[in-house]
Amino acid sequence: MIERYLEQVSTYAGDIDGLINLIAWFVGVWFLVAEFVFFYLIFKFRHREGHKGEYITGEEKHQKRFITIPHFLVLVCDIFIIIGAVRVWVDVKQTLPPADATVRIIGQQWAWSFVHPGPDGELDTADDIKTVESLNTEVGKVYHFQLESRDVLHDFSVPVFRLKQDAIPGRIISGWWKATKTGEWDIQCAEICGIGHGVMRARIKVQSAAEHASWMHENSPVASIASAN
Amino acid sequence: MNRTNATLVRHASRALGVAALLGLALAATQLSAPVDANAQDETAAAVAVDPERGEKLYALCAQCHGENGAGNPMALAPSIAGLPQWFVEGQLKKFKNGARGTHFDDIPGMRMRPMSLWLKQDSDVVAVAEFVANMEKAEPVAILEGGDPEAGKAKYLPCTACHGQNGQGNQALNAPPLAGMSDWYQLWALKAFKAGIRGTNPLDTTGALMRPMSMTLADEQQMLDVIAYIGTLSGE
Ligand SMILES: [Cu+2]
C-alpha cells in the first residue's frame, strides 16, 4: 500500500511498512466500528414526542458491555501490535548484521556531510572520501553508519529505506541498512534543528559495484594522487 | 431553540466554514509564493526588482545576521549591513550554485548554503542584495583579542592591491570592503582560505584569488595583527 507512493529500497522497508499497515488496519476498523455505534445510538435515542429520557447509573453488567467488550478486544489487538513492533525493532534497530562497509554521517545546522572509507575499506585513513550533501553507497552491501552531530539534535532520515535515526551531539550512534536497488534518493533531517531545518537535505546514491568502485577511485585523495604519478 | 435562531446559527457556521477555507487557501498561496511565482527563466539583466520584496526576504536573513545586519558570532553570521550590492549578489550566487558552503569543514558556510536556496529566482537575489546594500552600516561587535595594529600595518600592504589602502574594496578586482567586517569572521575566512576550505572549489574563481594571498600570513598572530589594523581603517 505505502510502496505505491514511496519506493521500498532497503531490506527492512517492507517490515516497517507491514507494521504501519497492521496498526492502520486495526485502528481503521475500530474507528469505523466506533463511529457506527455512535451514530446508531444518536439515532436510537433521538428526541421523540412522548419518550422521556431515562437516568441510569451504568453499574449493571449489561449496561457496561459497550465499554468492557471493546476494551478486551482492543487489548487483544494491542498484543498483535506489540509482537509485530518488538519483532521489527529487534531486527532493524537492535541487531547489527556484519558490516561490509562503515560510513560516518555528520549532521550540522544545516547540512549533512559524509566520510566514506575509501578503497581500503577503513575509516580514518588517508584515502577517506569526505563529501557534503551526497552519500555514495553500493547496492546489496550491509552498511553500518556512525551518526554524529556537530551542534544540535538532527535526525538522519532516508524515506525510501524507512530509516530514521536521531543524531545527538556528543554521541556516536550506530545503525545499518542494506539497499536493494540502484538509484538516487532523498536524505532529509527529521528532527527540527533551527531555521534551516526544512532545507537541510542531501542525496543518497546507491550504485552498482562497478560504478561505486570507479567513483571511489576517482574521488579518493590517495587514489587520485597515485594515478596522477 | 426557535427556528430563526437555528437558521441564523446554521448561516453563521457556514460563513465561518467558508471563511476558514478561504483563509487556508490564502495562507497556501502566501506560503508557495516565493517558490512558484514567476518561476519562468529570468535573465539577470531583465530582472525587475521590487524594493519591498528585498525587505520581506531579509526577514529570513535577520534570524542570524540580525535586524540591523550587524551579524551574530553565536550564529556564525558575519556583519553584512552596507556591503556593496555586487558583492552580496556574488556571494549569494556562490552559495546557491555550491561554490561556497559545500566543503566538508566549512561549518559557517554550510549554514548559509541552504538559506541561499530559499532565493529561488535571480530577482530575489538582486532584491535582497539591494536591501542589504542600502542598510545603514552597523558596527559589528569586536571579539578578537591580542592583535597589534602596528605590527599588522606592514602585513596589510599586500592586501591594499585589491582591498584598497583604507579597506574600501574594489569592485573591478572583486575585492570586498574589509573595514566594518566582523573581526572573528575575517579570522575564520583567512584560516579557511589558507586551509583550502575556501577558494578551492572550481566554481569559486574569485575566491581562488584570495587563497595565495592568505598564505602571506604565517600564523594566527599575524592574522590577528592584520585584522586589528583593518579595524582602524575608515573604509572610505
Ligand atoms: Cu537537522
Coordinates of C-alpha atoms and ligand atoms in Angstrom, one line a residue:
Chain A
M1 CA 0.0 0.0 0.0
I2 CA 2.6 2.5 1.1
E3 CA 5.1 1.4 -1.6
R4 CA 2.7 2.6 -4.2
Y5 CA 3.6 6.2 -3.1
L6 CA 7.1 5.7 -1.8
E7 CA 9.5 3.0 -3.0
Q8 CA 11.0 0.4 -0.7
V9 CA 14.8 0.4 -1.2
S10 CA 16.1 -1.3 1.9
T11 CA 15.8 -4.9 3.1
Y12 CA 13.7 -3.8 6.1
A13 CA 11.5 -1.3 4.4
G14 CA 8.8 -3.9 3.9
D15 CA 8.8 -4.9 7.6
I16 CA 8.3 -1.3 8.6
D17 CA 5.6 -0.8 6.1
G18 CA 4.0 -4.0 7.3
L19 CA 3.9 -2.7 10.9
I20 CA 2.4 0.6 9.8
N21 CA -0.2 -1.3 7.8
L22 CA -1.0 -3.6 10.7
I23 CA -1.6 -0.6 13.0
A24 CA -3.5 1.3 10.3
W25 CA -5.9 -1.7 9.8
F26 CA -6.6 -2.3 13.5
V27 CA -7.1 1.4 14.2
G28 CA -9.1 1.9 11.0
V29 CA -11.5 -0.9 11.7
W30 CA -12.0 0.3 15.2
F31 CA -12.6 3.8 14.1
L32 CA -15.4 2.7 11.7
V33 CA -17.0 0.4 14.3
A34 CA -16.9 3.2 16.9
E35 CA -18.4 5.8 14.5
F36 CA -21.1 3.3 13.5
V37 CA -22.1 2.7 17.2
F38 CA -22.1 6.4 17.9
F39 CA -24.4 7.3 15.0
Y40 CA -26.6 4.3 15.8
L41 CA -27.0 5.4 19.4
I42 CA -27.7 9.0 18.4
F43 CA -30.4 7.8 16.1
K44 CA -31.8 5.3 18.5
F45 CA -32.1 7.8 21.4
R46 CA -33.2 10.8 19.4
H47 CA -35.9 13.1 20.7
R48 CA -39.4 11.8 20.2
E49 CA -42.7 13.1 21.5
G50 CA -43.9 11.0 24.5
H51 CA -40.5 9.5 25.2
K52 CA -38.7 10.7 28.3
G53 CA -35.0 10.4 29.0
E54 CA -34.1 7.6 31.4
Y55 CA -31.5 8.1 34.1
I56 CA -29.2 5.0 34.5
T57 CA -26.2 4.7 36.8
G58 CA -24.3 2.4 34.4
E59 CA -23.3 -0.1 37.0
E60 CA -25.1 -3.1 35.6
K61 CA -23.1 -5.6 33.6
H62 CA -25.3 -5.4 30.6
Q63 CA -25.1 -1.5 30.7
K64 CA -21.3 -1.6 30.8
R65 CA -20.9 -4.0 27.9
F66 CA -20.3 -1.2 25.4
I67 CA -17.1 -0.5 27.3
T68 CA -15.9 -3.9 28.6
I69 CA -16.2 -5.9 25.4
P70 CA -14.3 -3.3 23.1
H71 CA -11.8 -2.9 25.9
F72 CA -10.8 -6.5 25.9
L73 CA -10.9 -6.7 22.1
V74 CA -8.6 -3.7 21.9
L75 CA -6.2 -5.4 24.3
V76 CA -6.1 -8.4 22.0
C77 CA -5.2 -6.1 19.1
D78 CA -2.5 -4.5 21.2
I79 CA -0.9 -7.9 21.7
F80 CA -0.6 -8.4 18.0
I81 CA 0.8 -4.8 17.5
I82 CA 3.3 -5.3 20.3
I83 CA 4.5 -8.6 19.0
G84 CA 4.9 -7.1 15.5
A85 CA 6.6 -4.0 16.8
V86 CA 9.1 -5.8 19.0
R87 CA 10.0 -8.2 16.2
V88 CA 10.7 -5.3 13.8
W89 CA 12.5 -3.3 16.5
V90 CA 14.8 -6.2 17.3
D91 CA 15.5 -6.9 13.6
V92 CA 16.0 -3.3 12.5
K93 CA 17.4 -1.4 15.5
Q94 CA 18.9 -3.9 17.8
T95 CA 20.5 -6.4 15.5
L96 CA 23.5 -5.2 13.5
P97 CA 24.3 -7.7 10.7
P98 CA 28.0 -7.9 10.0
A99 CA 29.2 -4.8 8.0
D100 CA 30.6 -4.8 4.5
A101 CA 31.4 -1.1 5.0
T102 CA 31.1 1.6 7.5
V103 CA 30.4 5.3 6.8
R104 CA 30.4 8.3 9.1
I105 CA 27.4 10.6 8.8
I106 CA 27.6 14.1 10.4
G107 CA 24.7 16.4 10.8
Q108 CA 25.1 20.1 11.4
Q109 CA 23.0 23.2 11.0
W110 CA 22.0 22.8 8.1
A111 CA 23.8 20.2 6.1
W112 CA 24.7 16.6 6.1
S113 CA 28.4 15.6 5.5
F114 CA 29.7 12.1 5.0
V115 CA 33.0 10.3 5.4
H116 CA 33.3 7.3 3.1
P117 CA 36.0 4.7 3.9
G118 CA 37.7 4.8 0.5
P119 CA 39.3 1.9 -1.3
D120 CA 40.9 0.4 1.8
G121 CA 37.5 0.0 3.4
E122 CA 38.7 1.6 6.7
L123 CA 37.5 4.9 8.2
D124 CA 40.0 7.5 9.5
T125 CA 42.7 6.6 7.0
A126 CA 44.3 8.9 4.3
D127 CA 42.1 7.6 1.5
D128 CA 38.8 8.5 3.2
I129 CA 36.4 10.4 0.9
K130 CA 34.7 13.4 2.5
T131 CA 31.6 14.8 0.9
V132 CA 28.8 17.2 1.6
E133 CA 25.2 16.8 0.5
S134 CA 25.9 13.5 -1.2
L135 CA 26.4 9.9 0.2
N136 CA 27.7 7.3 -2.2
T137 CA 27.0 3.6 -1.4
E138 CA 26.9 0.2 -3.1
V139 CA 23.8 -1.8 -3.7
G140 CA 23.4 -5.1 -1.8
K141 CA 26.1 -4.4 0.8
V142 CA 25.4 -4.1 4.5
Y143 CA 26.4 -0.6 5.6
H144 CA 26.9 0.4 9.2
F145 CA 26.8 4.1 10.0
Q146 CA 28.3 6.1 12.8
L147 CA 25.9 9.1 13.2
E148 CA 27.2 12.3 14.8
S149 CA 26.1 15.8 15.2
R150 CA 28.3 19.0 15.3
D151 CA 25.8 21.1 17.1
V152 CA 22.2 20.3 18.0
L153 CA 19.8 17.3 17.6
H154 CA 19.2 16.2 14.0
D155 CA 17.7 13.1 12.6
F156 CA 19.1 11.1 9.7
S157 CA 16.1 10.1 7.6
V158 CA 16.1 8.2 4.3
P159 CA 12.4 7.8 3.5
V160 CA 12.9 5.0 0.8
F161 CA 14.9 3.0 3.3
R162 CA 12.3 3.7 6.0
L163 CA 15.3 4.6 8.1
K164 CA 15.2 7.3 10.8
Q165 CA 17.8 7.8 13.4
D166 CA 18.3 10.8 15.8
A167 CA 21.8 12.4 15.8
I168 CA 22.7 13.6 19.3
P169 CA 25.7 15.9 19.9
G170 CA 28.4 14.2 21.9
R171 CA 27.3 10.7 20.9
I172 CA 28.1 8.3 18.1
I173 CA 25.1 6.3 17.2
S174 CA 25.3 3.1 15.2
G175 CA 22.8 1.6 12.8
W176 CA 22.7 -0.2 9.4
W177 CA 21.0 -0.6 6.1
K178 CA 21.2 -2.8 3.1
A179 CA 20.0 -1.3 -0.2
T180 CA 18.1 -3.5 -2.6
K181 CA 18.3 -1.4 -5.8
T182 CA 20.4 1.2 -7.5
G183 CA 19.3 4.8 -7.9
E184 CA 19.4 8.1 -6.2
W185 CA 17.0 9.3 -3.4
D186 CA 16.5 12.0 -0.8
I187 CA 18.1 12.2 2.6
Q188 CA 16.2 14.5 5.0
C189 CA 16.5 15.9 8.5
A190 CA 13.6 14.6 10.6
E191 CA 14.3 16.5 13.8
I192 CA 13.6 20.2 13.9
C193 CA 17.0 21.8 14.3
G194 CA 16.6 25.5 13.6
I195 CA 15.5 27.8 10.9
G196 CA 17.2 25.9 8.1
H197 CA 15.8 22.5 9.1
G198 CA 13.4 22.3 6.2
V199 CA 16.1 22.8 3.6
M200 CA 18.6 20.5 5.3
R201 CA 18.8 17.9 2.6
A202 CA 21.2 15.6 0.8
R203 CA 21.0 12.7 -1.7
I204 CA 22.0 9.1 -1.3
K205 CA 23.3 7.3 -4.4
V206 CA 23.1 3.6 -4.4
Q207 CA 25.5 2.4 -7.1
S208 CA 26.3 -0.9 -8.7
A209 CA 29.6 -2.5 -7.6
A210 CA 31.5 -1.3 -10.7
E211 CA 30.1 2.2 -10.6
H212 CA 30.9 2.5 -6.9
A213 CA 34.4 1.2 -7.4
S214 CA 35.1 3.8 -10.1
W215 CA 33.6 6.6 -8.0
M216 CA 35.8 5.6 -5.2
H217 CA 38.9 5.5 -7.4
E218 CA 38.1 9.0 -8.9
N219 CA 37.4 10.6 -5.6
S220 CA 39.7 9.1 -3.0
P221 CA 42.5 11.7 -2.3
V222 CA 45.1 8.9 -2.2
A223 CA 43.9 7.1 -5.3
S224 CA 44.0 10.3 -7.3
I225 CA 47.5 11.1 -6.2
A226 CA 48.6 7.6 -7.0
S227 CA 47.1 7.7 -10.5
A228 CA 48.5 11.2 -11.2
N229 CA 52.0 9.9 -10.5
Chain B
M1 CA -34.0 26.9 20.0
N2 CA -36.6 28.5 17.8
R3 CA -36.5 28.4 14.0
T4 CA -35.0 31.8 13.3
N5 CA -32.2 31.2 15.7
A6 CA -31.4 27.8 14.3
T7 CA -31.2 29.3 10.7
L8 CA -29.0 32.1 12.0
V9 CA -26.6 29.6 13.6
R10 CA -26.6 27.5 10.5
H11 CA -25.8 30.5 8.3
A12 CA -23.2 31.8 10.7
S13 CA -21.4 28.4 10.9
R14 CA -21.5 28.1 7.1
A15 CA -20.0 31.5 6.8
L16 CA -17.3 30.6 9.3
G17 CA -16.5 27.5 7.4
V18 CA -16.2 29.3 4.1
A19 CA -14.0 32.0 5.8
A20 CA -11.8 29.3 7.3
L21 CA -11.4 27.6 3.9
L22 CA -10.6 30.9 2.2
G23 CA -8.1 31.7 4.9
L24 CA -6.4 28.3 4.4
A25 CA -6.3 28.8 0.6
L26 CA -4.8 32.3 1.1
A27 CA -2.2 31.0 3.5
A28 CA -1.3 28.3 1.0
T29 CA -0.8 30.9 -1.8
Q30 CA 1.3 33.0 0.6
L31 CA 3.5 30.1 1.5
S32 CA 4.1 28.9 -2.0
A33 CA 4.6 32.4 -3.4
P34 CA 8.4 32.6 -3.0
V35 CA 8.7 29.2 -4.7
D36 CA 6.2 29.3 -7.6
A37 CA 5.5 32.9 -8.6
N38 CA 7.2 33.8 -11.9
A39 CA 9.1 30.6 -11.9
Q40 CA 9.9 31.1 -15.6
D41 CA 13.5 31.8 -16.6
E42 CA 14.8 35.2 -16.0
T43 CA 17.9 36.7 -17.3
A44 CA 19.8 38.8 -14.6
A45 CA 19.7 41.8 -16.9
A46 CA 15.9 41.8 -17.2
V47 CA 15.2 41.4 -13.6
A48 CA 12.6 43.8 -12.2
V49 CA 13.3 44.4 -8.6
D50 CA 10.6 45.2 -6.1
P51 CA 12.1 47.0 -3.1
E52 CA 9.5 45.7 -0.7
R53 CA 10.5 42.2 -1.8
G54 CA 14.0 42.7 -0.5
E55 CA 12.8 43.8 2.8
K56 CA 10.4 40.8 3.1
L57 CA 13.2 38.3 2.2
Y58 CA 15.6 39.9 4.6
A59 CA 13.4 38.7 7.5
L60 CA 14.9 35.3 6.9
C61 CA 18.5 36.7 6.9
A62 CA 17.7 38.7 10.1
Q63 CA 17.4 35.4 12.0
C64 CA 21.2 35.1 12.1
H65 CA 22.6 38.3 10.7
G66 CA 20.3 40.5 12.9
E67 CA 17.7 43.1 12.2
N68 CA 20.4 45.7 11.7
G69 CA 22.8 43.3 9.8
A70 CA 25.5 43.6 12.4
G71 CA 26.0 39.9 12.5
N72 CA 26.0 37.4 15.4
P73 CA 29.1 35.4 16.2
M74 CA 26.9 32.9 18.1
A75 CA 25.1 32.1 14.9
L76 CA 28.4 32.2 12.9
A77 CA 26.9 35.1 10.9
P78 CA 29.1 38.0 10.0
S79 CA 28.1 41.6 9.7
I80 CA 26.6 42.4 6.3
A81 CA 24.8 45.7 6.5
G82 CA 26.0 48.2 3.9
L83 CA 28.1 45.7 1.9
P84 CA 28.1 46.6 -1.8
Q85 CA 25.3 45.1 -3.8
W86 CA 27.6 43.4 -6.3
F87 CA 29.4 41.6 -3.5
V88 CA 26.3 40.4 -1.7
E89 CA 24.8 39.2 -5.0
G90 CA 28.0 37.4 -6.0
Q91 CA 28.3 35.6 -2.7
L92 CA 24.6 34.6 -2.7
K93 CA 25.1 33.1 -6.1
K94 CA 28.2 31.3 -5.0
F95 CA 26.2 29.8 -2.1
K96 CA 23.4 28.9 -4.4
N97 CA 25.5 27.1 -7.0
G98 CA 27.6 25.3 -4.4
A99 CA 30.8 27.3 -5.0
R100 CA 30.6 28.1 -1.2
G101 CA 29.2 26.2 1.7
T102 CA 29.9 22.7 0.3
H103 CA 33.3 22.0 1.8
F104 CA 33.4 19.3 4.5
D105 CA 35.0 21.7 7.0
D106 CA 33.1 24.9 6.1
I107 CA 30.8 24.9 9.1
P108 CA 29.5 28.5 8.8
G109 CA 29.2 28.1 5.0
M110 CA 27.0 25.1 5.4
R111 CA 24.7 27.1 7.5
M112 CA 24.4 29.8 4.8
R113 CA 24.1 27.5 1.7
P114 CA 20.6 26.1 2.4
M115 CA 19.4 29.6 3.4
S116 CA 20.6 30.9 0.0
L117 CA 18.5 28.2 -1.7
W118 CA 15.3 30.0 -0.4
L119 CA 16.1 32.6 -3.0
K120 CA 14.5 30.8 -5.9
Q121 CA 14.8 33.5 -8.6
D122 CA 17.5 35.8 -9.7
S123 CA 15.2 38.7 -8.9
D124 CA 15.1 37.6 -5.3
V125 CA 18.9 37.6 -5.1
V126 CA 19.0 41.1 -6.5
A127 CA 16.2 42.3 -4.3
V128 CA 17.8 41.1 -1.0
A129 CA 21.3 42.2 -2.1
E130 CA 19.9 45.7 -2.8
F131 CA 18.2 45.8 0.5
V132 CA 21.4 44.7 2.4
A133 CA 23.5 47.3 0.4
N134 CA 21.1 50.1 1.4
M135 CA 21.2 49.2 5.1
E136 CA 22.9 51.6 7.4
K137 CA 26.4 50.3 8.2
A138 CA 26.3 48.6 11.6
E139 CA 29.3 48.5 13.8
P140 CA 30.0 44.7 14.5
V141 CA 31.0 43.7 18.0
A142 CA 34.8 43.2 18.2
I143 CA 35.6 39.9 19.9
L144 CA 39.2 39.2 19.0
E145 CA 42.0 40.0 21.4
G146 CA 45.8 40.1 21.1
G147 CA 46.1 41.7 17.7
D148 CA 48.7 44.5 17.3
P149 CA 47.6 47.0 14.7
E150 CA 51.1 48.5 14.4
A151 CA 52.5 45.1 13.5
G152 CA 49.6 44.4 11.2
K153 CA 50.2 47.6 9.2
A154 CA 53.1 46.1 7.3
K155 CA 51.3 42.8 6.8
Y156 CA 48.4 44.6 5.3
L157 CA 50.5 46.0 2.5
P158 CA 49.8 43.1 0.0
C159 CA 46.1 43.4 0.8
T160 CA 46.0 47.0 -0.4
A161 CA 46.5 46.0 -4.0
C162 CA 42.9 44.7 -4.1
H163 CA 41.1 45.8 -0.9
G164 CA 42.5 49.3 -1.0
Q165 CA 44.6 51.4 1.3
N166 CA 41.6 52.1 3.6
G167 CA 40.0 48.7 3.3
Q168 CA 37.3 50.2 1.0
G169 CA 37.4 47.3 -1.5
N170 CA 37.4 47.4 -5.3
Q171 CA 34.7 46.1 -7.5
A172 CA 36.9 45.8 -10.6
L173 CA 39.0 43.3 -8.7
N174 CA 36.1 41.5 -6.9
A175 CA 37.6 42.6 -3.6
P176 CA 35.0 43.4 -0.9
P177 CA 35.5 46.2 1.6
L178 CA 37.2 44.9 4.8
A179 CA 36.5 47.9 7.1
G180 CA 33.5 47.1 9.2
M181 CA 33.7 43.3 8.6
S182 CA 33.3 41.2 11.8
D183 CA 36.7 40.5 13.1
W184 CA 36.1 36.9 14.1
Y185 CA 34.8 36.3 10.6
Q186 CA 37.9 37.8 9.0
L187 CA 40.0 35.4 11.1
W188 CA 37.8 32.4 10.1
A189 CA 37.9 33.5 6.4
L190 CA 41.7 33.8 6.4
K191 CA 42.1 30.4 8.0
A192 CA 39.6 28.9 5.6
F193 CA 41.4 30.3 2.6
K194 CA 44.7 29.1 3.9
A195 CA 43.5 25.6 4.7
G196 CA 41.8 25.3 1.3
I197 CA 38.3 25.3 2.8
R198 CA 37.5 28.3 0.7
G199 CA 38.8 29.3 -2.7
T200 CA 39.4 25.7 -3.8
N201 CA 36.0 24.9 -5.4
P202 CA 36.4 25.1 -9.2
L203 CA 33.3 27.3 -9.3
D204 CA 34.8 29.8 -6.9
T205 CA 37.1 31.6 -9.3
T206 CA 37.2 34.9 -7.3
G207 CA 37.8 33.1 -4.1
A208 CA 40.7 31.3 -5.7
L209 CA 42.5 34.8 -6.0
M210 CA 42.4 35.2 -2.2
R211 CA 43.9 31.8 -1.4
P212 CA 47.6 32.6 -2.3
M213 CA 47.2 35.9 -0.6
S214 CA 46.2 34.2 2.7
M215 CA 49.5 32.3 2.5
T216 CA 51.4 35.5 3.2
L217 CA 50.2 35.4 6.8
A218 CA 52.4 32.8 8.5
D219 CA 50.4 32.2 11.7
E220 CA 47.3 33.2 13.7
Q221 CA 49.2 36.0 15.4
Q222 CA 49.9 37.7 12.1
M223 CA 46.3 37.3 11.1
L224 CA 45.2 38.9 14.4
D225 CA 47.6 41.8 13.8
V226 CA 46.3 42.4 10.3
I227 CA 42.7 42.2 11.4
A228 CA 43.5 44.6 14.3
Y229 CA 44.9 47.0 11.7
I230 CA 41.9 46.6 9.4
G231 CA 39.8 47.6 12.5
T232 CA 41.5 51.0 12.4
L233 CA 40.6 51.7 8.7
S234 CA 37.9 54.1 7.6
G235 CA 36.7 52.2 4.6
E236 CA 36.3 55.5 2.7
Ligands
CU1 CU 18.8 19.0 11.2

